PDB file of C-alpha atoms in Angstrom:
ATOM      1  CA  LEU A 408     -15.802  51.838 -25.834  1.00  0.00           C
ATOM      2  CA  LYS A 409     -17.122  52.775 -22.437  1.00  0.00           C
ATOM      3  CA  LEU A 410     -20.665  51.839 -21.489  1.00  0.00           C
ATOM      4  CA  ILE A 411     -22.512  54.689 -19.891  1.00  0.00           C
ATOM      5  CA  SER A 412     -25.638  54.707 -17.796  1.00  0.00           C
ATOM      6  CA  PHE A 413     -28.751  56.480 -19.003  1.00  0.00           C
ATOM      7  CA  SER A 414     -31.559  56.419 -16.441  1.00  0.00           C
ATOM      8  CA  GLY A 415     -30.442  52.980 -15.262  1.00  0.00           C
ATOM      9  CA  TYR A 416     -30.216  51.742 -18.855  1.00  0.00           C
ATOM     10  CA  LYS A 417     -27.041  50.770 -20.661  1.00  0.00           C
ATOM     11  CA  SER A 418     -26.664  49.935 -24.304  1.00  0.00           C
ATOM     12  CA  LEU A 419     -23.875  48.071 -26.062  1.00  0.00           C
ATOM     13  CA  ASN A 420     -22.821  51.030 -28.200  1.00  0.00           C
ATOM     14  CA  HIS A 421     -24.270  54.234 -26.872  1.00  0.00           C
ATOM     15  CA  PHE A 422     -22.395  56.521 -29.257  1.00  0.00           C
ATOM     16  CA  MET A 423     -22.512  54.316 -32.330  1.00  0.00           C
ATOM     17  CA  GLU A 424     -25.183  52.372 -34.153  1.00  0.00           C
ATOM     18  CA  LYS A 425     -26.226  49.315 -32.162  1.00  0.00           C
ATOM     19  CA  LYS A 426     -24.296  46.144 -32.928  1.00  0.00           C
ATOM     20  CA  ASN A 427     -26.387  43.818 -35.038  1.00  0.00           C
ATOM     21  CA  PHE A 428     -25.809  40.156 -34.360  1.00  0.00           C
ATOM     22  CA  ARG A 429     -26.620  37.561 -36.957  1.00  0.00           C
ATOM     23  CA  VAL A 430     -28.030  35.144 -34.380  1.00  0.00           C
ATOM     24  CA  GLY A 431     -28.898  35.428 -30.713  1.00  0.00           C
ATOM     25  CA  VAL A 432     -28.842  32.215 -28.666  1.00  0.00           C
ATOM     26  CA  ILE A 433     -30.592  32.321 -25.311  1.00  0.00           C
ATOM     27  CA  GLY A 434     -29.492  29.581 -22.925  1.00  0.00           C
ATOM     28  CA  ALA A 435     -26.206  27.780 -22.228  1.00  0.00           C
ATOM     29  CA  GLY A 436     -27.403  24.307 -21.320  1.00  0.00           C
ATOM     30  CA  PRO A 437     -27.129  21.277 -23.628  1.00  0.00           C
ATOM     31  CA  ALA A 438     -29.444  22.770 -26.290  1.00  0.00           C
ATOM     32  CA  GLY A 439     -27.733  26.181 -26.277  1.00  0.00           C
ATOM     33  CA  ILE A 440     -24.267  24.659 -26.538  1.00  0.00           C
ATOM     34  CA  ALA A 441     -25.434  22.397 -29.379  1.00  0.00           C
ATOM     35  CA  ALA A 442     -26.962  25.410 -31.165  1.00  0.00           C
ATOM     36  CA  ILE A 443     -23.696  27.352 -30.856  1.00  0.00           C
ATOM     37  CA  GLY A 444     -21.760  24.333 -32.154  1.00  0.00           C
ATOM     38  CA  VAL A 445     -24.006  23.933 -35.190  1.00  0.00           C
ATOM     39  CA  LEU A 446     -23.907  27.665 -35.974  1.00  0.00           C
ATOM     40  CA  LEU A 447     -20.105  27.649 -35.803  1.00  0.00           C
ATOM     41  CA  SER A 448     -20.012  24.506 -37.971  1.00  0.00           C
ATOM     42  CA  HIS A 449     -21.883  26.491 -40.629  1.00  0.00           C
ATOM     43  CA  ASN A 450     -19.362  29.354 -40.353  1.00  0.00           C
ATOM     44  CA  ILE A 451     -21.911  31.717 -38.867  1.00  0.00           C
ATOM     45  CA  LYS A 452     -20.254  34.590 -37.080  1.00  0.00           C
ATOM     46  CA  ASP A 453     -21.564  37.496 -34.988  1.00  0.00           C
ATOM     47  CA  ILE A 454     -23.379  35.268 -32.508  1.00  0.00           C
ATOM     48  CA  LEU A 455     -24.797  36.743 -29.313  1.00  0.00           C
ATOM     49  CA  TRP A 456     -24.954  34.072 -26.576  1.00  0.00           C
ATOM     50  CA  ILE A 457     -26.948  34.993 -23.472  1.00  0.00           C
ATOM     51  CA  ASP A 458     -27.112  33.118 -20.169  1.00  0.00           C
ATOM     52  CA  PRO A 459     -27.115  34.179 -16.516  1.00  0.00           C
ATOM     53  CA  ALA A 460     -23.995  32.163 -15.611  1.00  0.00           C
ATOM     54  CA  PHE A 461     -22.773  29.887 -18.452  1.00  0.00           C
ATOM     55  CA  GLN A 462     -22.658  26.956 -16.021  1.00  0.00           C
ATOM     56  CA  GLY A 463     -24.466  24.283 -18.045  1.00  0.00           C
ATOM     57  CA  GLY A 464     -27.975  25.618 -17.658  1.00  0.00           C
ATOM     58  CA  ARG A 465     -30.293  23.552 -15.478  1.00  0.00           C
ATOM     59  CA  MET A 466     -28.073  20.487 -15.902  1.00  0.00           C
ATOM     60  CA  GLN A 467     -26.321  21.473 -12.668  1.00  0.00           C
ATOM     61  CA  LEU A 468     -29.548  20.649 -10.788  1.00  0.00           C
ATOM     62  CA  TYR A 469     -29.377  17.011 -11.857  1.00  0.00           C
ATOM     63  CA  THR A 470     -25.757  16.002 -11.281  1.00  0.00           C
ATOM     64  CA  LYS A 471     -26.644  13.220  -8.831  1.00  0.00           C
ATOM     65  CA  VAL A 472     -29.211  11.699 -11.151  1.00  0.00           C
ATOM     66  CA  PRO A 473     -28.073   8.513 -12.878  1.00  0.00           C
ATOM     67  CA  SER A 474     -28.617   8.597 -16.608  1.00  0.00           C
ATOM     68  CA  ASN A 475     -30.099   5.777 -18.620  1.00  0.00           C
ATOM     69  CA  THR A 476     -28.627   7.376 -21.755  1.00  0.00           C
ATOM     70  CA  LYS A 477     -25.701   5.332 -23.004  1.00  0.00           C
ATOM     71  CA  VAL A 478     -22.217   6.836 -22.662  1.00  0.00           C
ATOM     72  CA  LYS A 479     -21.722   6.526 -26.431  1.00  0.00           C
ATOM     73  CA  PHE A 480     -24.550   9.026 -27.027  1.00  0.00           C
ATOM     74  CA  PHE A 481     -22.989  11.593 -24.696  1.00  0.00           C
ATOM     75  CA  LYS A 482     -19.733  11.181 -26.633  1.00  0.00           C
ATOM     76  CA  GLU A 483     -21.514  11.461 -29.997  1.00  0.00           C
ATOM     77  CA  TYR A 484     -22.959  14.816 -28.884  1.00  0.00           C
ATOM     78  CA  VAL A 485     -19.399  16.177 -29.093  1.00  0.00           C
ATOM     79  CA  GLU A 486     -18.060  14.033 -31.911  1.00  0.00           C
ATOM     80  CA  ASN A 487     -20.842  14.811 -34.394  1.00  0.00           C
ATOM     81  CA  VAL A 488     -20.658  18.604 -34.232  1.00  0.00           C
ATOM     82  CA  HIS A 489     -18.035  19.653 -36.759  1.00  0.00           C
ATOM     83  CA  SER A 490     -16.876  22.725 -34.820  1.00  0.00           C
ATOM     84  CA  PHE A 491     -16.345  20.607 -31.653  1.00  0.00           C
ATOM     85  CA  LYS A 492     -14.082  18.025 -33.337  1.00  0.00           C
ATOM     86  CA  LYS A 493     -10.913  19.915 -32.483  1.00  0.00           C
ATOM     87  CA  TYR A 494     -11.902  19.858 -28.791  1.00  0.00           C
ATOM     88  CA  TRP A 495     -11.943  16.093 -28.392  1.00  0.00           C
ATOM     89  CA  THR A 496      -8.428  15.770 -29.754  1.00  0.00           C
ATOM     90  CA  ILE A 497      -7.001  18.192 -27.175  1.00  0.00           C
ATOM     91  CA  PRO A 498      -4.568  16.259 -24.943  1.00  0.00           C
ATOM     92  CA  ASP A 499      -5.092  18.619 -21.971  1.00  0.00           C
ATOM     93  CA  LYS A 500      -7.591  16.946 -19.611  1.00  0.00           C
ATOM     94  CA  ASN A 501      -8.819  20.367 -18.474  1.00  0.00           C
ATOM     95  CA  GLU A 502     -10.007  21.192 -21.995  1.00  0.00           C
ATOM     96  CA  ASN A 503     -10.950  17.843 -23.581  1.00  0.00           C
ATOM     97  CA  PRO A 504     -14.711  17.340 -23.056  1.00  0.00           C
ATOM     98  CA  LEU A 505     -14.513  13.565 -23.634  1.00  0.00           C
ATOM     99  CA  ILE A 506     -11.946  12.790 -20.907  1.00  0.00           C
ATOM    100  CA  SER A 507     -14.793  12.323 -18.390  1.00  0.00           C
ATOM    101  CA  TYR A 508     -16.028   9.273 -20.313  1.00  0.00           C
ATOM    102  CA  GLU A 509     -12.633   7.615 -20.626  1.00  0.00           C
ATOM    103  CA  GLY A 510     -12.745   3.976 -19.500  1.00  0.00           C
ATOM    104  CA  LEU A 511     -16.550   3.831 -19.223  1.00  0.00           C
ATOM    105  CA  ASP A 512     -18.613   1.165 -20.975  1.00  0.00           C
ATOM    106  CA  PRO A 513     -20.117   2.925 -24.026  1.00  0.00           C
ATOM    107  CA  GLU A 514     -23.258   0.752 -23.787  1.00  0.00           C
ATOM    108  CA  LYS A 515     -24.108   1.746 -20.199  1.00  0.00           C
ATOM    109  CA  GLY A 516     -25.421   4.906 -18.560  1.00  0.00           C
ATOM    110  CA  CYS A 517     -23.458   7.197 -16.280  1.00  0.00           C
ATOM    111  CA  SER A 518     -24.004  10.018 -13.820  1.00  0.00           C
ATOM    112  CA  LEU A 519     -25.246  13.282 -15.318  1.00  0.00           C
ATOM    113  CA  SER A 520     -22.402  14.996 -13.454  1.00  0.00           C
ATOM    114  CA  LEU A 521     -20.133  13.747 -16.257  1.00  0.00           C
ATOM    115  CA  SER A 522     -22.381  15.415 -18.808  1.00  0.00           C
ATOM    116  CA  LEU A 523     -22.189  18.675 -16.855  1.00  0.00           C
ATOM    117  CA  LYS A 524     -18.371  18.466 -16.857  1.00  0.00           C
ATOM    118  CA  LYS A 525     -18.490  17.995 -20.626  1.00  0.00           C
ATOM    119  CA  LEU A 526     -20.818  20.993 -21.062  1.00  0.00           C
ATOM    120  CA  LEU A 527     -18.592  23.233 -18.942  1.00  0.00           C
ATOM    121  CA  LYS A 528     -15.517  22.223 -20.965  1.00  0.00           C
ATOM    122  CA  LEU A 529     -17.383  22.864 -24.215  1.00  0.00           C
ATOM    123  CA  THR A 530     -18.448  26.308 -22.996  1.00  0.00           C
ATOM    124  CA  SER A 531     -14.889  27.099 -21.937  1.00  0.00           C
ATOM    125  CA  ASN A 532     -13.537  25.942 -25.309  1.00  0.00           C
ATOM    126  CA  ILE A 533     -16.087  28.034 -27.210  1.00  0.00           C
ATOM    127  CA  ARG A 534     -15.010  31.056 -25.174  1.00  0.00           C
ATOM    128  CA  LYS A 535     -11.320  30.279 -25.757  1.00  0.00           C
ATOM    129  CA  TYR A 536     -11.367  29.288 -29.432  1.00  0.00           C
ATOM    130  CA  HIS A 537     -14.319  31.276 -30.811  1.00  0.00           C
ATOM    131  CA  SER A 538     -14.206  34.600 -28.981  1.00  0.00           C
ATOM    132  CA  SER A 539     -14.162  36.483 -32.282  1.00  0.00           C
ATOM    133  CA  GLU A 540     -17.391  34.783 -33.470  1.00  0.00           C
ATOM    134  CA  VAL A 541     -19.358  34.484 -30.223  1.00  0.00           C
ATOM    135  CA  PHE A 542     -20.140  37.351 -27.852  1.00  0.00           C
ATOM    136  CA  PHE A 543     -20.889  36.060 -24.322  1.00  0.00           C
ATOM    137  CA  GLU A 544     -23.475  38.116 -22.452  1.00  0.00           C
ATOM    138  CA  GLU A 545     -24.019  37.137 -18.826  1.00  0.00           C
ATOM    139  CA  GLY A 546     -27.506  38.195 -17.898  1.00  0.00           C
ATOM    140  CA  THR A 547     -31.183  37.369 -18.037  1.00  0.00           C
ATOM    141  CA  VAL A 548     -33.308  38.251 -21.056  1.00  0.00           C
ATOM    142  CA  THR A 549     -36.049  40.560 -19.823  1.00  0.00           C
ATOM    143  CA  SER A 550     -37.500  41.541 -23.183  1.00  0.00           C
ATOM    144  CA  LEU A 551     -37.569  39.942 -26.623  1.00  0.00           C
ATOM    145  CA  ASN A 552     -39.482  41.723 -29.383  1.00  0.00           C
ATOM    146  CA  PHE A 553     -39.619  41.283 -33.124  1.00  0.00           C
ATOM    147  CA  ASN A 554     -39.514  44.586 -35.015  1.00  0.00           C
ATOM    148  CA  LYS A 555     -41.412  43.810 -38.232  1.00  0.00           C
ATOM    149  CA  GLY A 556     -40.428  47.104 -39.863  1.00  0.00           C
ATOM    150  CA  LYS A 557     -36.711  46.381 -39.479  1.00  0.00           C
ATOM    151  CA  ASP A 558     -37.032  42.578 -39.663  1.00  0.00           C
ATOM    152  CA  LEU A 559     -34.882  42.294 -36.501  1.00  0.00           C
ATOM    153  CA  TRP A 560     -35.185  41.012 -32.952  1.00  0.00           C
ATOM    154  CA  GLU A 561     -34.647  43.475 -30.128  1.00  0.00           C
ATOM    155  CA  LEU A 562     -33.330  41.888 -26.938  1.00  0.00           C
ATOM    156  CA  THR A 563     -32.928  43.435 -23.516  1.00  0.00           C
ATOM    157  CA  THR A 564     -30.906  41.737 -20.793  1.00  0.00           C
ATOM    158  CA  GLN A 565     -30.388  42.542 -17.163  1.00  0.00           C
ATOM    159  CA  LYS A 566     -27.628  41.772 -14.709  1.00  0.00           C
ATOM    160  CA  ASN A 567     -27.000  43.361 -11.315  1.00  0.00           C
ATOM    161  CA  GLY A 568     -29.747  45.919 -11.934  1.00  0.00           C
ATOM    162  CA  GLU A 569     -28.227  47.122 -15.204  1.00  0.00           C
ATOM    163  CA  LYS A 570     -30.035  46.723 -18.530  1.00  0.00           C
ATOM    164  CA  TYR A 571     -28.381  46.103 -21.899  1.00  0.00           C
ATOM    165  CA  GLU A 572     -29.886  46.266 -25.370  1.00  0.00           C
ATOM    166  CA  TYR A 573     -29.031  44.096 -28.389  1.00  0.00           C
ATOM    167  CA  ILE A 574     -30.322  43.505 -31.907  1.00  0.00           C
ATOM    168  CA  SER A 575     -30.255  40.216 -33.798  1.00  0.00           C
ATOM    169  CA  LYS A 576     -31.432  38.995 -37.208  1.00  0.00           C
ATOM    170  CA  SER A 577     -32.670  35.732 -35.661  1.00  0.00           C
ATOM    171  CA  VAL A 578     -33.015  34.175 -32.216  1.00  0.00           C
ATOM    172  CA  ILE A 579     -32.754  30.631 -30.900  1.00  0.00           C
ATOM    173  CA  LEU A 580     -34.528  30.002 -27.600  1.00  0.00           C
ATOM    174  CA  ALA A 581     -32.604  27.168 -25.962  1.00  0.00           C
ATOM    175  CA  THR A 582     -34.149  27.436 -22.518  1.00  0.00           C
TER     176      THR A 582
END
């Protein structure tokens, strides 16, 4: 399907009925990644995930900040989400989100840069292992409206001056 421009406006399916997503998740920081993980754990498919860059949200602004959160809690973030369990058993250090915490005292804090590494690996794994359930949309949400008559959310995103339109049954704001 080719996207076509219409007065500077592009839609996902210009010739067909718009794709309805079951859930739209806005934000790809810790809360957005956790939301995606929980949705996948409940076998929810047709997820629209929107973020400008999928680079860990605002976490990248705080990589030099030491955390007073214990290492064990950062690990539990991954270990307690059912759909993430397969990730922490991956032997490849480039994909395993828990490798960053290897050898650290679980009762002490660590740099938030390790948390960012974990988030980026989780995002990459979601893209790799759940591409049929999660649609990644790089862009900024410019409009979010609830259509009471259709009981649906209408979302508009923008990237590089182009606008895209989506519809979702529900929306999670993880910003």
